[in-house]
Amino acid sequence: MNRKFSPVRATSWMKRAQMALTGAALLLAAQAVLVKPVSAALITYNANSAFSAMEAGSVPGTNPFLPFSVGYANEALSLPGSFVAFTAAEHTNSFLGNSNVQGYFVNNNAVVPAVVVNTANTSQNIHASIEALDPGQILLHPGGIGGNAFTPPIYGAVIRFTTPTAGVYTISGDWESLHSGATLNQILRNGTSLFSDAAADINFNLTDVALNAGDYVDFVVRSNNGDIGSDSTGLRATLSTNIPEPGSLALLGLGLAGLGFCRRKQT
């Protein structure tokens, strides 16, 4: 017996066919995600390059120069809350008479605490007893912020990284003693130690450091029990992480949608 054509039945069949095709496409996308890893772009934040670029820019003396900022912190108190950013009034275009070394210092009898950078492409001397700064190298020196820098409380010199994007980071670089004094050099995540060493010259390579957006990583040069004599210390520091690329995120979302669609059909 021949059935009569039914527009309602035909429309229903077409909808089922469209859903099947959509499900198949989404399932293929889901399988692609499971087989192909999400690609990511390496993002690197270099403290030395960022500091030098700020000083060479149209507005030198900008602090913070995101994601970095420079300042000092009372050694008797805990970071991150004790951090005090240098002000524009504490900026110099010529540290100890060298116009290639720029940054910040407290204007007292020892011009410390100080955080400055060699902006030149060549090594620079700032004092006969201090080793020359390499190109791009940052100098940190602790000290008291009163008229007499040797009078407590003593403040450690700090360069701070404020995490712009959550991720798992690698923090690498080196500390270098530029003078004869002893210091404690630290790397802190929200006040918790990731690295602490009193060695004169040492490299660091910290891997798998989980950071949330807004977390602080502080590079700190502290005095040796309040003795700030000859504490000039050099720093090179880079923070890097892999950020998923937008196209990969879109593919991941499509794949997850496909898995969800297939599960709904099964139920």
PDB file of C-alpha atoms in Angstrom:
ATOM      1  CA  MET A   1       0.000   0.000   0.000  1.00  0.00           C
ATOM      2  CA  ASN A   2       1.473   3.346  -1.050  1.00  0.00           C
ATOM      3  CA  ARG A   3       1.879   6.005   1.666  1.00  0.00           C
ATOM      4  CA  LYS A   4       0.902   9.557   0.888  1.00  0.00           C
ATOM      5  CA  PHE A   5       3.565  12.251   1.025  1.00  0.00           C
ATOM      6  CA  SER A   6       3.547  14.035   4.387  1.00  0.00           C
ATOM      7  CA  PRO A   7       5.254  17.473   4.673  1.00  0.00           C
ATOM      8  CA  VAL A   8       5.466  17.061   8.470  1.00  0.00           C
ATOM      9  CA  ARG A   9       7.180  13.670   8.153  1.00  0.00           C
ATOM     10  CA  ALA A  10       9.598  15.061   5.547  1.00  0.00           C
ATOM     11  CA  THR A  11      10.501  18.042   7.709  1.00  0.00           C
ATOM     12  CA  SER A  12      11.123  15.768  10.691  1.00  0.00           C
ATOM     13  CA  TRP A  13      13.386  13.545   8.588  1.00  0.00           C
ATOM     14  CA  MET A  14      15.382  16.549   7.359  1.00  0.00           C
ATOM     15  CA  LYS A  15      15.890  17.782  10.930  1.00  0.00           C
ATOM     16  CA  ARG A  16      17.147  14.355  12.016  1.00  0.00           C
ATOM     17  CA  ALA A  17      19.521  14.263   9.064  1.00  0.00           C
ATOM     18  CA  GLN A  18      20.865  17.735   9.895  1.00  0.00           C
ATOM     19  CA  MET A  19      21.391  16.748  13.526  1.00  0.00           C
ATOM     20  CA  ALA A  20      23.238  13.616  12.455  1.00  0.00           C
ATOM     21  CA  LEU A  21      25.520  15.599  10.152  1.00  0.00           C
ATOM     22  CA  THR A  22      26.151  18.200  12.879  1.00  0.00           C
ATOM     23  CA  GLY A  23      26.937  15.475  15.388  1.00  0.00           C
ATOM     24  CA  ALA A  24      29.341  13.804  12.977  1.00  0.00           C
ATOM     25  CA  ALA A  25      31.162  17.089  12.338  1.00  0.00           C
ATOM     26  CA  LEU A  26      31.450  17.885  16.017  1.00  0.00           C
ATOM     27  CA  LEU A  27      32.616  14.350  16.768  1.00  0.00           C
ATOM     28  CA  LEU A  28      35.382  14.717  14.198  1.00  0.00           C
ATOM     29  CA  ALA A  29      36.408  18.005  15.851  1.00  0.00           C
ATOM     30  CA  ALA A  30      36.422  16.315  19.241  1.00  0.00           C
ATOM     31  CA  GLN A  31      38.599  13.503  17.925  1.00  0.00           C
ATOM     32  CA  ALA A  32      40.972  16.070  16.395  1.00  0.00           C
ATOM     33  CA  VAL A  33      41.377  17.732  19.800  1.00  0.00           C
ATOM     34  CA  LEU A  34      42.063  14.404  21.469  1.00  0.00           C
ATOM     35  CA  VAL A  35      44.676  13.484  18.876  1.00  0.00           C
ATOM     36  CA  LYS A  36      46.304  16.890  18.265  1.00  0.00           C
ATOM     37  CA  PRO A  37      47.689  18.798  21.288  1.00  0.00           C
ATOM     38  CA  VAL A  38      46.651  22.408  21.783  1.00  0.00           C
ATOM     39  CA  SER A  39      49.382  24.663  20.374  1.00  0.00           C
ATOM     40  CA  ALA A  40      50.782  27.442  22.527  1.00  0.00           C
ATOM     41  CA  ALA A  41      52.875  30.551  22.070  1.00  0.00           C
ATOM     42  CA  LEU A  42      55.918  31.207  24.246  1.00  0.00           C
ATOM     43  CA  ILE A  43      55.583  34.548  26.033  1.00  0.00           C
ATOM     44  CA  THR A  44      58.735  36.009  27.588  1.00  0.00           C
ATOM     45  CA  TYR A  45      59.059  38.922  30.008  1.00  0.00           C
ATOM     46  CA  ASN A  46      62.613  40.204  30.379  1.00  0.00           C
ATOM     47  CA  ALA A  47      63.189  42.542  33.317  1.00  0.00           C
ATOM     48  CA  ASN A  48      66.373  44.002  31.864  1.00  0.00           C
ATOM     49  CA  SER A  49      64.914  44.760  28.447  1.00  0.00           C
ATOM     50  CA  ALA A  50      61.745  46.214  29.945  1.00  0.00           C
ATOM     51  CA  PHE A  51      63.686  48.507  32.314  1.00  0.00           C
ATOM     52  CA  SER A  52      66.033  49.676  29.545  1.00  0.00           C
ATOM     53  CA  ALA A  53      63.147  50.238  27.114  1.00  0.00           C
ATOM     54  CA  MET A  54      61.276  52.336  29.666  1.00  0.00           C
ATOM     55  CA  GLU A  55      64.329  54.522  30.286  1.00  0.00           C
ATOM     56  CA  ALA A  56      64.889  54.932  26.536  1.00  0.00           C
ATOM     57  CA  GLY A  57      61.220  55.686  25.874  1.00  0.00           C
ATOM     58  CA  SER A  58      59.340  58.953  25.571  1.00  0.00           C
ATOM     59  CA  VAL A  59      58.590  59.061  29.310  1.00  0.00           C
ATOM     60  CA  PRO A  60      61.669  57.853  31.228  1.00  0.00           C
ATOM     61  CA  GLY A  61      61.070  57.390  34.921  1.00  0.00           C
ATOM     62  CA  THR A  62      57.704  55.670  34.482  1.00  0.00           C
ATOM     63  CA  ASN A  63      57.119  53.331  37.410  1.00  0.00           C
ATOM     64  CA  PRO A  64      55.542  50.832  37.145  1.00  0.00           C
ATOM     65  CA  PHE A  65      56.629  49.839  33.644  1.00  0.00           C
ATOM     66  CA  LEU A  66      54.252  46.910  33.518  1.00  0.00           C
ATOM     67  CA  PRO A  67      54.508  44.089  34.215  1.00  0.00           C
ATOM     68  CA  PHE A  68      57.523  45.292  36.213  1.00  0.00           C
ATOM     69  CA  SER A  69      58.006  47.912  38.911  1.00  0.00           C
ATOM     70  CA  VAL A  70      60.916  48.878  41.149  1.00  0.00           C
ATOM     71  CA  GLY A  71      61.080  49.913  44.777  1.00  0.00           C
ATOM     72  CA  TYR A  72      62.232  48.869  48.224  1.00  0.00           C
ATOM     73  CA  ALA A  73      60.878  46.994  51.232  1.00  0.00           C
ATOM     74  CA  ASN A  74      61.556  47.132  54.969  1.00  0.00           C
ATOM     75  CA  GLU A  75      63.687  44.067  55.753  1.00  0.00           C
ATOM     76  CA  ALA A  76      61.916  43.679  59.115  1.00  0.00           C
ATOM     77  CA  LEU A  77      58.527  43.310  57.404  1.00  0.00           C
ATOM     78  CA  SER A  78      57.121  40.770  54.977  1.00  0.00           C
ATOM     79  CA  LEU A  79      56.613  41.086  51.269  1.00  0.00           C
ATOM     80  CA  PRO A  80      54.521  41.584  49.255  1.00  0.00           C
ATOM     81  CA  GLY A  81      52.769  44.101  51.527  1.00  0.00           C
ATOM     82  CA  SER A  82      55.900  46.022  52.551  1.00  0.00           C
ATOM     83  CA  PHE A  83      56.793  46.994  48.959  1.00  0.00           C
ATOM     84  CA  VAL A  84      57.138  50.742  48.332  1.00  0.00           C
ATOM     85  CA  ALA A  85      57.465  51.867  44.713  1.00  0.00           C
ATOM     86  CA  PHE A  86      60.014  54.517  43.836  1.00  0.00           C
ATOM     87  CA  THR A  87      58.509  57.874  42.917  1.00  0.00           C
ATOM     88  CA  ALA A  88      59.243  60.152  39.977  1.00  0.00           C
ATOM     89  CA  ALA A  89      61.158  62.438  42.365  1.00  0.00           C
ATOM     90  CA  GLU A  90      63.568  59.569  43.060  1.00  0.00           C
ATOM     91  CA  HIS A  91      64.364  58.996  39.381  1.00  0.00           C
ATOM     92  CA  THR A  92      67.771  59.783  37.869  1.00  0.00           C
ATOM     93  CA  ASN A  93      68.963  60.060  34.284  1.00  0.00           C
ATOM     94  CA  SER A  94      72.586  59.823  35.429  1.00  0.00           C
ATOM     95  CA  PHE A  95      73.398  57.516  38.322  1.00  0.00           C
ATOM     96  CA  LEU A  96      76.701  58.448  39.992  1.00  0.00           C
ATOM     97  CA  GLY A  97      77.476  60.695  37.033  1.00  0.00           C
ATOM     98  CA  ASN A  98      77.021  58.079  34.293  1.00  0.00           C
ATOM     99  CA  SER A  99      74.194  59.083  31.919  1.00  0.00           C
ATOM    100  CA  ASN A 100      73.982  55.538  30.545  1.00  0.00           C
ATOM    101  CA  VAL A 101      72.986  54.179  33.946  1.00  0.00           C
ATOM    102  CA  GLN A 102      69.485  55.286  34.871  1.00  0.00           C
ATOM    103  CA  GLY A 103      66.789  54.368  37.344  1.00  0.00           C
ATOM    104  CA  TYR A 104      65.952  55.189  40.951  1.00  0.00           C
ATOM    105  CA  PHE A 105      67.621  55.847  44.293  1.00  0.00           C
ATOM    106  CA  VAL A 106      66.898  57.478  47.628  1.00  0.00           C
ATOM    107  CA  ASN A 107      68.806  60.752  47.834  1.00  0.00           C
ATOM    108  CA  ASN A 108      70.774  60.326  51.052  1.00  0.00           C
ATOM    109  CA  ASN A 109      74.443  60.127  52.033  1.00  0.00           C
ATOM    110  CA  ALA A 110      74.919  56.794  50.210  1.00  0.00           C
ATOM    111  CA  VAL A 111      72.314  57.145  47.394  1.00  0.00           C
ATOM    112  CA  VAL A 112      70.654  53.868  48.423  1.00  0.00           C
ATOM    113  CA  PRO A 113      68.441  51.930  48.294  1.00  0.00           C
ATOM    114  CA  ALA A 114      68.890  51.986  44.539  1.00  0.00           C
ATOM    115  CA  VAL A 115      67.627  50.080  41.492  1.00  0.00           C
ATOM    116  CA  VAL A 116      69.212  51.194  38.211  1.00  0.00           C
ATOM    117  CA  VAL A 117      69.930  49.713  34.781  1.00  0.00           C
ATOM    118  CA  ASN A 118      72.708  50.026  32.221  1.00  0.00           C
ATOM    119  CA  THR A 119      70.860  51.292  29.130  1.00  0.00           C
ATOM    120  CA  ALA A 120      73.943  51.183  26.878  1.00  0.00           C
ATOM    121  CA  ASN A 121      75.105  48.430  24.534  1.00  0.00           C
ATOM    122  CA  THR A 122      78.510  48.432  26.207  1.00  0.00           C
ATOM    123  CA  SER A 123      79.723  47.836  29.755  1.00  0.00           C
ATOM    124  CA  GLN A 124      79.551  50.893  32.011  1.00  0.00           C
ATOM    125  CA  ASN A 125      81.569  51.930  35.065  1.00  0.00           C
ATOM    126  CA  ILE A 126      79.929  53.916  37.851  1.00  0.00           C
ATOM    127  CA  HIS A 127      82.567  53.729  40.582  1.00  0.00           C
ATOM    128  CA  ALA A 128      86.191  52.630  40.820  1.00  0.00           C
ATOM    129  CA  SER A 129      85.400  49.935  43.406  1.00  0.00           C
ATOM    130  CA  ILE A 130      82.253  48.588  41.690  1.00  0.00           C
ATOM    131  CA  GLU A 131      82.521  46.141  38.818  1.00  0.00           C
ATOM    132  CA  ALA A 132      81.328  47.418  35.452  1.00  0.00           C
ATOM    133  CA  LEU A 133      77.689  46.847  34.608  1.00  0.00           C
ATOM    134  CA  ASP A 134      77.102  44.651  31.574  1.00  0.00           C
ATOM    135  CA  PRO A 135      74.732  45.898  28.857  1.00  0.00           C
ATOM    136  CA  GLY A 136      71.187  45.771  30.194  1.00  0.00           C
ATOM    137  CA  GLN A 137      72.293  44.590  33.638  1.00  0.00           C
ATOM    138  CA  ILE A 138      70.276  45.830  36.612  1.00  0.00           C
ATOM    139  CA  LEU A 139      72.022  46.966  39.811  1.00  0.00           C
ATOM    140  CA  LEU A 140      70.246  46.664  43.153  1.00  0.00           C
ATOM    141  CA  HIS A 141      71.578  47.967  46.472  1.00  0.00           C
ATOM    142  CA  PRO A 142      69.793  47.960  49.865  1.00  0.00           C
ATOM    143  CA  GLY A 143      69.943  50.756  52.438  1.00  0.00           C
ATOM    144  CA  GLY A 144      68.120  52.962  54.898  1.00  0.00           C
ATOM    145  CA  ILE A 145      65.760  55.593  53.495  1.00  0.00           C
ATOM    146  CA  GLY A 146      66.644  58.307  56.017  1.00  0.00           C
ATOM    147  CA  GLY A 147      69.379  60.899  55.691  1.00  0.00           C
ATOM    148  CA  ASN A 148      71.916  58.333  56.877  1.00  0.00           C
ATOM    149  CA  ALA A 149      71.547  55.179  54.774  1.00  0.00           C
ATOM    150  CA  PHE A 150      73.351  53.104  57.416  1.00  0.00           C
ATOM    151  CA  THR A 151      70.729  53.824  60.084  1.00  0.00           C
ATOM    152  CA  PRO A 152      67.977  51.195  60.555  1.00  0.00           C
ATOM    153  CA  PRO A 153      65.445  50.258  59.461  1.00  0.00           C
ATOM    154  CA  ILE A 154      67.191  48.899  56.384  1.00  0.00           C
ATOM    155  CA  TYR A 155      65.262  48.407  53.168  1.00  0.00           C
ATOM    156  CA  GLY A 156      65.965  45.737  50.584  1.00  0.00           C
ATOM    157  CA  ALA A 157      66.048  46.766  46.927  1.00  0.00           C
ATOM    158  CA  VAL A 158      63.269  45.176  44.885  1.00  0.00           C
ATOM    159  CA  ILE A 159      62.239  44.667  41.280  1.00  0.00           C
ATOM    160  CA  ARG A 160      58.701  43.279  41.116  1.00  0.00           C
ATOM    161  CA  PHE A 161      56.900  41.280  38.420  1.00  0.00           C
ATOM    162  CA  THR A 162      53.102  41.441  38.535  1.00  0.00           C
ATOM    163  CA  THR A 163      51.755  38.431  36.670  1.00  0.00           C
ATOM    164  CA  PRO A 164      49.612  39.563  33.709  1.00  0.00           C
ATOM    165  CA  THR A 165      48.365  36.101  32.688  1.00  0.00           C
ATOM    166  CA  ALA A 166      47.925  32.943  34.727  1.00  0.00           C
ATOM    167  CA  GLY A 167      50.177  30.081  33.737  1.00  0.00           C
ATOM    168  CA  VAL A 168      53.104  27.863  34.603  1.00  0.00           C
ATOM    169  CA  TYR A 169      56.273  29.943  34.370  1.00  0.00           C
ATOM    170  CA  THR A 170      59.997  29.415  34.130  1.00  0.00           C
ATOM    171  CA  ILE A 171      62.076  32.024  35.981  1.00  0.00           C
ATOM    172  CA  SER A 172      65.715  32.170  34.934  1.00  0.00           C
ATOM    173  CA  GLY A 173      68.717  34.462  35.160  1.00  0.00           C
ATOM    174  CA  ASP A 174      71.625  35.228  37.455  1.00  0.00           C
ATOM    175  CA  TRP A 175      72.801  37.270  40.407  1.00  0.00           C
ATOM    176  CA  GLU A 176      76.267  38.808  40.337  1.00  0.00           C
ATOM    177  CA  SER A 177      78.148  40.469  43.170  1.00  0.00           C
ATOM    178  CA  LEU A 178      79.470  43.787  41.868  1.00  0.00           C
ATOM    179  CA  HIS A 179      81.231  44.831  45.074  1.00  0.00           C
ATOM    180  CA  SER A 180      82.831  43.246  48.114  1.00  0.00           C
ATOM    181  CA  GLY A 181      79.818  43.243  50.450  1.00  0.00           C
ATOM    182  CA  ALA A 182      77.688  40.236  51.423  1.00  0.00           C
ATOM    183  CA  THR A 183      73.996  40.155  50.539  1.00  0.00           C
ATOM    184  CA  LEU A 184      71.039  37.779  50.661  1.00  0.00           C
ATOM    185  CA  ASN A 185      69.461  37.498  47.213  1.00  0.00           C
ATOM    186  CA  GLN A 186      65.892  36.241  47.067  1.00  0.00           C
ATOM    187  CA  ILE A 187      63.080  35.441  44.645  1.00  0.00           C
ATOM    188  CA  LEU A 188      59.667  35.452  46.323  1.00  0.00           C
ATOM    189  CA  ARG A 189      56.203  34.479  45.086  1.00  0.00           C
ATOM    190  CA  ASN A 190      53.632  36.468  47.057  1.00  0.00           C
ATOM    191  CA  GLY A 191      56.129  36.612  49.899  1.00  0.00           C
ATOM    192  CA  THR A 192      56.992  32.890  49.852  1.00  0.00           C
ATOM    193  CA  SER A 193      60.557  31.976  48.975  1.00  0.00           C
ATOM    194  CA  LEU A 194      61.271  30.369  45.616  1.00  0.00           C
ATOM    195  CA  PHE A 195      65.008  31.038  45.816  1.00  0.00           C
ATOM    196  CA  SER A 196      67.345  32.359  48.514  1.00  0.00           C
ATOM    197  CA  ASP A 197      71.119  32.387  48.402  1.00  0.00           C
ATOM    198  CA  ALA A 198      73.999  34.420  49.763  1.00  0.00           C
ATOM    199  CA  ALA A 199      76.446  33.246  47.075  1.00  0.00           C
ATOM    200  CA  ALA A 200      78.326  36.029  45.354  1.00  0.00           C
ATOM    201  CA  ASP A 201      77.597  34.830  41.813  1.00  0.00           C
ATOM    202  CA  ILE A 202      74.893  32.303  41.027  1.00  0.00           C
ATOM    203  CA  ASN A 203      72.541  31.323  38.225  1.00  0.00           C
ATOM    204  CA  PHE A 204      68.920  30.348  38.804  1.00  0.00           C
ATOM    205  CA  ASN A 205      66.432  28.387  36.706  1.00  0.00           C
ATOM    206  CA  LEU A 206      63.115  27.835  38.443  1.00  0.00           C
ATOM    207  CA  THR A 207      60.691  25.672  36.460  1.00  0.00           C
ATOM    208  CA  ASP A 208      56.987  24.831  36.851  1.00  0.00           C
ATOM    209  CA  VAL A 209      56.221  27.949  38.883  1.00  0.00           C
ATOM    210  CA  ALA A 210      52.435  28.265  38.928  1.00  0.00           C
ATOM    211  CA  LEU A 211      51.273  31.891  38.919  1.00  0.00           C
ATOM    212  CA  ASN A 212      47.789  33.379  38.920  1.00  0.00           C
ATOM    213  CA  ALA A 213      47.044  36.708  37.292  1.00  0.00           C
ATOM    214  CA  GLY A 214      48.007  39.434  39.763  1.00  0.00           C
ATOM    215  CA  ASP A 215      50.521  37.309  41.676  1.00  0.00           C
ATOM    216  CA  TYR A 216      53.792  39.015  42.638  1.00  0.00           C
ATOM    217  CA  VAL A 217      57.284  37.726  41.957  1.00  0.00           C
ATOM    218  CA  ASP A 218      59.811  39.873  43.821  1.00  0.00           C
ATOM    219  CA  PHE A 219      63.557  39.872  43.138  1.00  0.00           C
ATOM    220  CA  VAL A 220      65.101  41.195  46.346  1.00  0.00           C
ATOM    221  CA  VAL A 221      68.614  42.133  47.444  1.00  0.00           C
ATOM    222  CA  ARG A 222      68.769  42.265  51.240  1.00  0.00           C
ATOM    223  CA  SER A 223      71.614  43.412  53.476  1.00  0.00           C
ATOM    224  CA  ASN A 224      73.795  41.104  55.528  1.00  0.00           C
ATOM    225  CA  ASN A 225      72.150  41.573  58.944  1.00  0.00           C
ATOM    226  CA  GLY A 226      71.851  45.324  58.433  1.00  0.00           C
ATOM    227  CA  ASP A 227      75.343  45.905  57.024  1.00  0.00           C
ATOM    228  CA  ILE A 228      74.811  47.687  53.696  1.00  0.00           C
ATOM    229  CA  GLY A 229      78.460  48.395  52.915  1.00  0.00           C
ATOM    230  CA  SER A 230      79.491  47.537  49.360  1.00  0.00           C
ATOM    231  CA  ASP A 231      76.265  45.631  48.588  1.00  0.00           C
ATOM    232  CA  SER A 232      75.882  46.457  44.880  1.00  0.00           C
ATOM    233  CA  THR A 233      74.434  43.378  43.168  1.00  0.00           C
ATOM    234  CA  GLY A 234      73.715  42.737  39.497  1.00  0.00           C
ATOM    235  CA  LEU A 235      70.614  40.964  38.189  1.00  0.00           C
ATOM    236  CA  ARG A 236      69.450  39.478  34.911  1.00  0.00           C
ATOM    237  CA  ALA A 237      65.965  37.937  34.993  1.00  0.00           C
ATOM    238  CA  THR A 238      63.506  36.467  32.525  1.00  0.00           C
ATOM    239  CA  LEU A 239      60.058  34.975  33.109  1.00  0.00           C
ATOM    240  CA  SER A 240      58.450  32.871  30.388  1.00  0.00           C
ATOM    241  CA  THR A 241      55.263  30.851  29.932  1.00  0.00           C
ATOM    242  CA  ASN A 242      53.286  29.113  27.196  1.00  0.00           C
ATOM    243  CA  ILE A 243      49.925  30.732  26.410  1.00  0.00           C
ATOM    244  CA  PRO A 244      47.414  28.722  24.284  1.00  0.00           C
ATOM    245  CA  GLU A 245      46.855  30.374  20.908  1.00  0.00           C
ATOM    246  CA  PRO A 246      43.310  31.681  20.146  1.00  0.00           C
ATOM    247  CA  GLY A 247      42.808  29.246  17.265  1.00  0.00           C
ATOM    248  CA  SER A 248      43.672  26.298  19.491  1.00  0.00           C
ATOM    249  CA  LEU A 249      41.258  27.488  22.156  1.00  0.00           C
ATOM    250  CA  ALA A 250      38.476  27.742  19.573  1.00  0.00           C
ATOM    251  CA  LEU A 251      39.209  24.202  18.359  1.00  0.00           C
ATOM    252  CA  LEU A 252      39.213  22.942  21.931  1.00  0.00           C
ATOM    253  CA  GLY A 253      35.819  24.549  22.537  1.00  0.00           C
ATOM    254  CA  LEU A 254      34.421  23.014  19.361  1.00  0.00           C
ATOM    255  CA  GLY A 255      35.736  19.606  20.330  1.00  0.00           C
ATOM    256  CA  LEU A 256      34.214  19.798  23.800  1.00  0.00           C
ATOM    257  CA  ALA A 257      30.906  20.820  22.241  1.00  0.00           C
ATOM    258  CA  GLY A 258      31.102  17.754  19.994  1.00  0.00           C
ATOM    259  CA  LEU A 259      31.668  15.476  22.959  1.00  0.00           C
ATOM    260  CA  GLY A 260      28.726  17.017  24.769  1.00  0.00           C
ATOM    261  CA  PHE A 261      26.490  16.634  21.715  1.00  0.00           C
ATOM    262  CA  CYS A 262      27.393  12.970  21.341  1.00  0.00           C
ATOM    263  CA  ARG A 263      26.714  12.282  25.013  1.00  0.00           C
ATOM    264  CA  ARG A 264      23.271  13.888  24.750  1.00  0.00           C
ATOM    265  CA  LYS A 265      22.447  11.679  21.750  1.00  0.00           C
ATOM    266  CA  GLN A 266      23.519   8.578  23.656  1.00  0.00           C
ATOM    267  CA  THR A 267      21.225   9.427  26.561  1.00  0.00           C
TER     268      THR A 267
END
